[in-house]
Tab-separated table of N, CA and C in Angstrom:
chain	number	residue	atom	x	y	z
A	4	MET	N	20.108	16.880	-34.192
A	4	MET	CA	19.354	17.110	-32.974
A	4	MET	C	17.882	16.984	-33.285
A	5	ASN	N	17.155	16.238	-32.430
A	5	ASN	CA	15.754	15.979	-32.704
A	5	ASN	C	14.805	16.946	-32.010
A	6	GLY	N	15.344	17.903	-31.241
A	6	GLY	CA	14.509	18.893	-30.590
A	6	GLY	C	13.936	18.449	-29.258
A	7	ALA	N	14.191	17.218	-28.856
A	7	ALA	CA	13.673	16.738	-27.574
A	7	ALA	C	14.491	17.325	-26.434
A	8	ALA	N	13.810	17.679	-25.368
A	8	ALA	CA	14.504	18.187	-24.183
A	8	ALA	C	15.288	17.051	-23.541
A	9	THR	N	16.461	17.367	-23.048
A	9	THR	CA	17.249	16.345	-22.373
A	9	THR	C	17.176	16.565	-20.880
A	10	GLU	N	17.014	15.495	-20.167
A	10	GLU	CA	16.958	15.538	-18.709
A	10	GLU	C	18.327	15.165	-18.168
A	11	PRO	N	18.792	15.856	-17.127
A	11	PRO	CA	20.049	15.440	-16.515
A	11	PRO	C	19.884	14.061	-15.889
A	12	THR	N	20.927	13.287	-15.939
A	12	THR	CA	20.881	11.961	-15.341
A	12	THR	C	21.578	11.990	-13.997
A	13	PRO	N	21.124	11.173	-13.049
A	13	PRO	CA	21.745	11.160	-11.727
A	13	PRO	C	23.224	10.850	-11.819
A	14	GLY	N	24.009	11.599	-11.056
A	14	GLY	CA	25.433	11.335	-10.988
A	14	GLY	C	26.240	11.845	-12.161
A	15	ASN	N	25.640	12.677	-13.043
A	15	ASN	CA	26.414	13.130	-14.191
A	15	ASN	C	27.262	14.356	-13.884
A	16	GLY	N	27.158	14.895	-12.683
A	16	GLY	CA	27.975	16.031	-12.300
A	16	GLY	C	27.419	17.376	-12.731
A	17	ASP	N	26.519	17.393	-13.710
A	17	ASP	CA	25.953	18.648	-14.207
A	17	ASP	C	24.633	19.001	-13.531
A	18	ALA	N	23.966	18.018	-12.970
A	18	ALA	CA	22.645	18.236	-12.406
A	18	ALA	C	22.745	18.736	-10.967
A	19	ALA	N	21.795	19.574	-10.599
A	19	ALA	CA	21.707	20.013	-9.207
A	19	ALA	C	21.294	18.820	-8.357
A	20	PRO	N	21.702	18.797	-7.096
A	20	PRO	CA	21.288	17.678	-6.244
A	20	PRO	C	19.770	17.620	-6.113
A	21	LEU	N	19.260	16.425	-6.074
A	21	LEU	CA	17.817	16.255	-5.926
A	21	LEU	C	17.420	16.462	-4.469
A	22	PRO	N	16.190	16.893	-4.225
A	22	PRO	CA	15.761	17.151	-2.846
A	22	PRO	C	15.645	15.865	-2.031
A	23	ARG	N	15.814	16.022	-0.731
A	23	ARG	CA	15.648	14.906	0.198
A	23	ARG	C	14.167	14.558	0.287
A	24	LEU	N	13.866	13.265	0.295
A	24	LEU	CA	12.506	12.791	0.482
A	24	LEU	C	12.378	12.294	1.918
A	25	ASN	N	11.418	12.828	2.647
A	25	ASN	CA	11.157	12.444	4.028
A	25	ASN	C	9.866	11.654	4.068
A	26	THR	N	9.907	10.503	4.729
A	26	THR	CA	8.746	9.633	4.801
A	26	THR	C	8.500	9.226	6.249
A	27	LEU	N	7.305	8.748	6.530
A	27	LEU	CA	6.945	8.271	7.865
A	27	LEU	C	6.320	6.896	7.734
A	28	TRP	N	6.788	5.972	8.567
A	28	TRP	CA	6.180	4.643	8.644
A	28	TRP	C	5.795	4.431	10.091
A	29	VAL	N	4.516	4.134	10.354
A	29	VAL	CA	4.011	4.117	11.721
A	29	VAL	C	4.168	2.755	12.384
A	30	GLU	N	3.879	1.677	11.698
A	30	GLU	CA	3.882	0.390	12.383
A	30	GLU	C	4.084	-0.760	11.412
A	31	GLY	N	4.797	-1.775	11.861
A	31	GLY	CA	4.970	-2.997	11.081
A	31	GLY	C	6.154	-2.932	10.133
A	32	SER	N	6.399	-4.039	9.465
A	32	SER	CA	7.490	-4.140	8.504
A	32	SER	C	7.091	-3.530	7.167
A	33	LEU	N	8.072	-3.050	6.445
A	33	LEU	CA	7.812	-2.570	5.093
A	33	LEU	C	7.522	-3.767	4.195
A	34	THR	N	6.530	-3.634	3.344
A	34	THR	CA	6.254	-4.685	2.367
A	34	THR	C	7.109	-4.444	1.136
A	35	TYR	N	7.022	-5.361	0.206
A	35	TYR	CA	7.768	-5.252	-1.043
A	35	TYR	C	7.472	-3.925	-1.751
A	36	VAL	N	6.218	-3.509	-1.759
A	36	VAL	CA	5.830	-2.274	-2.460
A	36	VAL	C	6.540	-1.064	-1.860
A	37	GLU	N	6.540	-0.937	-0.549
A	37	GLU	CA	7.211	0.201	0.093
A	37	GLU	C	8.722	0.151	-0.141
A	38	GLN	N	9.289	-1.040	-0.077
A	38	GLN	CA	10.721	-1.185	-0.314
A	38	GLN	C	11.102	-0.743	-1.724
A	39	VAL	N	10.307	-1.153	-2.706
A	39	VAL	CA	10.585	-0.792	-4.100
A	39	VAL	C	10.439	0.712	-4.310
A	40	CYS	N	9.457	1.331	-3.677
A	40	CYS	CA	9.275	2.782	-3.799
A	40	CYS	C	10.486	3.530	-3.245
A	41	LEU	N	10.963	3.116	-2.068
A	41	LEU	CA	12.135	3.768	-1.483
A	41	LEU	C	13.369	3.546	-2.344
A	42	LEU	N	13.553	2.328	-2.851
A	42	LEU	CA	14.701	2.031	-3.708
A	42	LEU	C	14.658	2.837	-5.004
A	43	SER	N	13.475	3.028	-5.542
A	43	SER	CA	13.326	3.812	-6.763
A	43	SER	C	13.802	5.240	-6.547
A	44	ALA	N	13.396	5.834	-5.432
A	44	ALA	CA	13.825	7.202	-5.128
A	44	ALA	C	15.336	7.273	-4.958
A	45	LEU	N	15.905	6.296	-4.267
A	45	LEU	CA	17.360	6.262	-4.075
A	45	LEU	C	18.085	6.139	-5.407
A	46	ARG	N	17.602	5.268	-6.257
A	46	ARG	CA	18.263	5.035	-7.558
A	46	ARG	C	18.197	6.252	-8.465
A	47	LEU	N	17.183	7.071	-8.275
A	47	LEU	CA	17.093	8.311	-9.047
A	47	LEU	C	18.019	9.395	-8.502
A	48	GLY	N	18.546	9.176	-7.294
A	48	GLY	CA	19.492	10.126	-6.725
A	48	GLY	C	18.977	10.938	-5.549
A	49	HIS	N	17.747	10.674	-5.120
A	49	HIS	CA	17.212	11.384	-3.953
A	49	HIS	C	17.792	10.802	-2.674
A	50	PRO	N	18.246	11.633	-1.738
A	50	PRO	CA	18.493	11.113	-0.400
A	50	PRO	C	17.136	10.866	0.252
A	51	VAL	N	17.004	9.775	1.016
A	51	VAL	CA	15.718	9.399	1.598
A	51	VAL	C	15.880	9.193	3.099
A	52	THR	N	14.981	9.820	3.876
A	52	THR	CA	14.917	9.615	5.315
A	52	THR	C	13.577	8.982	5.647
A	53	LEU	N	13.616	7.906	6.424
A	53	LEU	CA	12.406	7.240	6.883
A	53	LEU	C	12.295	7.442	8.385
A	54	TYR	N	11.255	8.161	8.797
A	54	TYR	CA	10.986	8.381	10.215
A	54	TYR	C	10.033	7.304	10.695
A	55	THR	N	10.264	6.811	11.914
A	55	THR	CA	9.400	5.801	12.506
A	55	THR	C	9.419	5.964	14.019
A	56	TYR	N	8.367	5.528	14.674
A	56	TYR	CA	8.283	5.644	16.130
A	56	TYR	C	8.792	4.402	16.852
A	57	TYR	N	8.642	3.238	16.257
A	57	TYR	CA	8.936	1.993	16.957
A	57	TYR	C	9.979	1.140	16.248
A	58	GLY	N	10.646	1.640	15.254
A	58	GLY	CA	11.547	0.821	14.470
A	58	GLY	C	10.754	0.119	13.379
A	59	VAL	N	11.454	-0.356	12.385
A	59	VAL	CA	10.784	-0.996	11.255
A	59	VAL	C	11.755	-1.979	10.615
A	60	ASP	N	11.235	-3.100	10.149
A	60	ASP	CA	12.037	-4.093	9.438
A	60	ASP	C	11.881	-3.892	7.937
A	61	GLY	N	12.888	-4.323	7.203
A	61	GLY	CA	12.804	-4.292	5.748
A	61	GLY	C	13.209	-2.971	5.124
A	62	VAL	N	13.958	-2.142	5.843
A	62	VAL	CA	14.387	-0.849	5.295
A	62	VAL	C	15.561	-1.092	4.338
A	63	PRO	N	15.450	-0.648	3.081
A	63	PRO	CA	16.531	-0.861	2.126
A	63	PRO	C	17.813	-0.122	2.531
A	64	ALA	N	18.938	-0.694	2.169
A	64	ALA	CA	20.225	-0.045	2.399
A	64	ALA	C	20.236	1.307	1.701
A	65	GLY	N	20.770	2.303	2.373
A	65	GLY	CA	20.845	3.642	1.808
A	65	GLY	C	19.775	4.586	2.320
A	66	VAL	N	18.718	4.035	2.916
A	66	VAL	CA	17.664	4.856	3.497
A	66	VAL	C	18.086	5.210	4.918
A	67	GLU	N	18.082	6.500	5.238
A	67	GLU	CA	18.419	6.948	6.585
A	67	GLU	C	17.211	6.735	7.484
A	68	LEU	N	17.391	5.990	8.568
A	68	LEU	CA	16.316	5.697	9.502
A	68	LEU	C	16.437	6.621	10.702
A	69	ARG	N	15.347	7.348	11.026
A	69	ARG	CA	15.370	8.315	12.141
A	69	ARG	C	14.137	8.137	13.008
A	70	ASP	N	14.239	8.595	14.249
A	70	ASP	CA	13.147	8.539	15.214
A	70	ASP	C	12.113	9.616	14.875
A	71	GLY	N	10.860	9.222	14.708
A	71	GLY	CA	9.796	10.142	14.345
A	71	GLY	C	9.561	11.234	15.377
A	72	ARG	N	9.929	10.986	16.628
A	72	ARG	CA	9.719	12.003	17.677
A	72	ARG	C	10.624	13.220	17.481
A	73	GLU	N	11.636	13.096	16.622
A	73	GLU	CA	12.526	14.234	16.352
A	73	GLU	C	11.803	15.395	15.680
A	74	ILE	N	10.734	15.088	14.967
A	74	ILE	CA	10.083	16.131	14.163
A	74	ILE	C	8.749	16.571	14.741
A	75	LEU	N	8.376	16.064	15.923
A	75	LEU	CA	7.124	16.493	16.551
A	75	LEU	C	7.336	17.736	17.369
């Protein structure tokens, strides 16, 4: 053992569920940068909700899309 702390890996069954990430997108399509950020969170095991007022294009699979007026 080298003394390094071990981090739980997503999906290993031993780790507590990761918190939901809530985001807001106001207008226009998601660019590559936003898509990669959302995908990164999903791949780490976070559930992700994207709130929007007018709909949005380019939302990665696995991201829950919700109406932003729900939280006002």
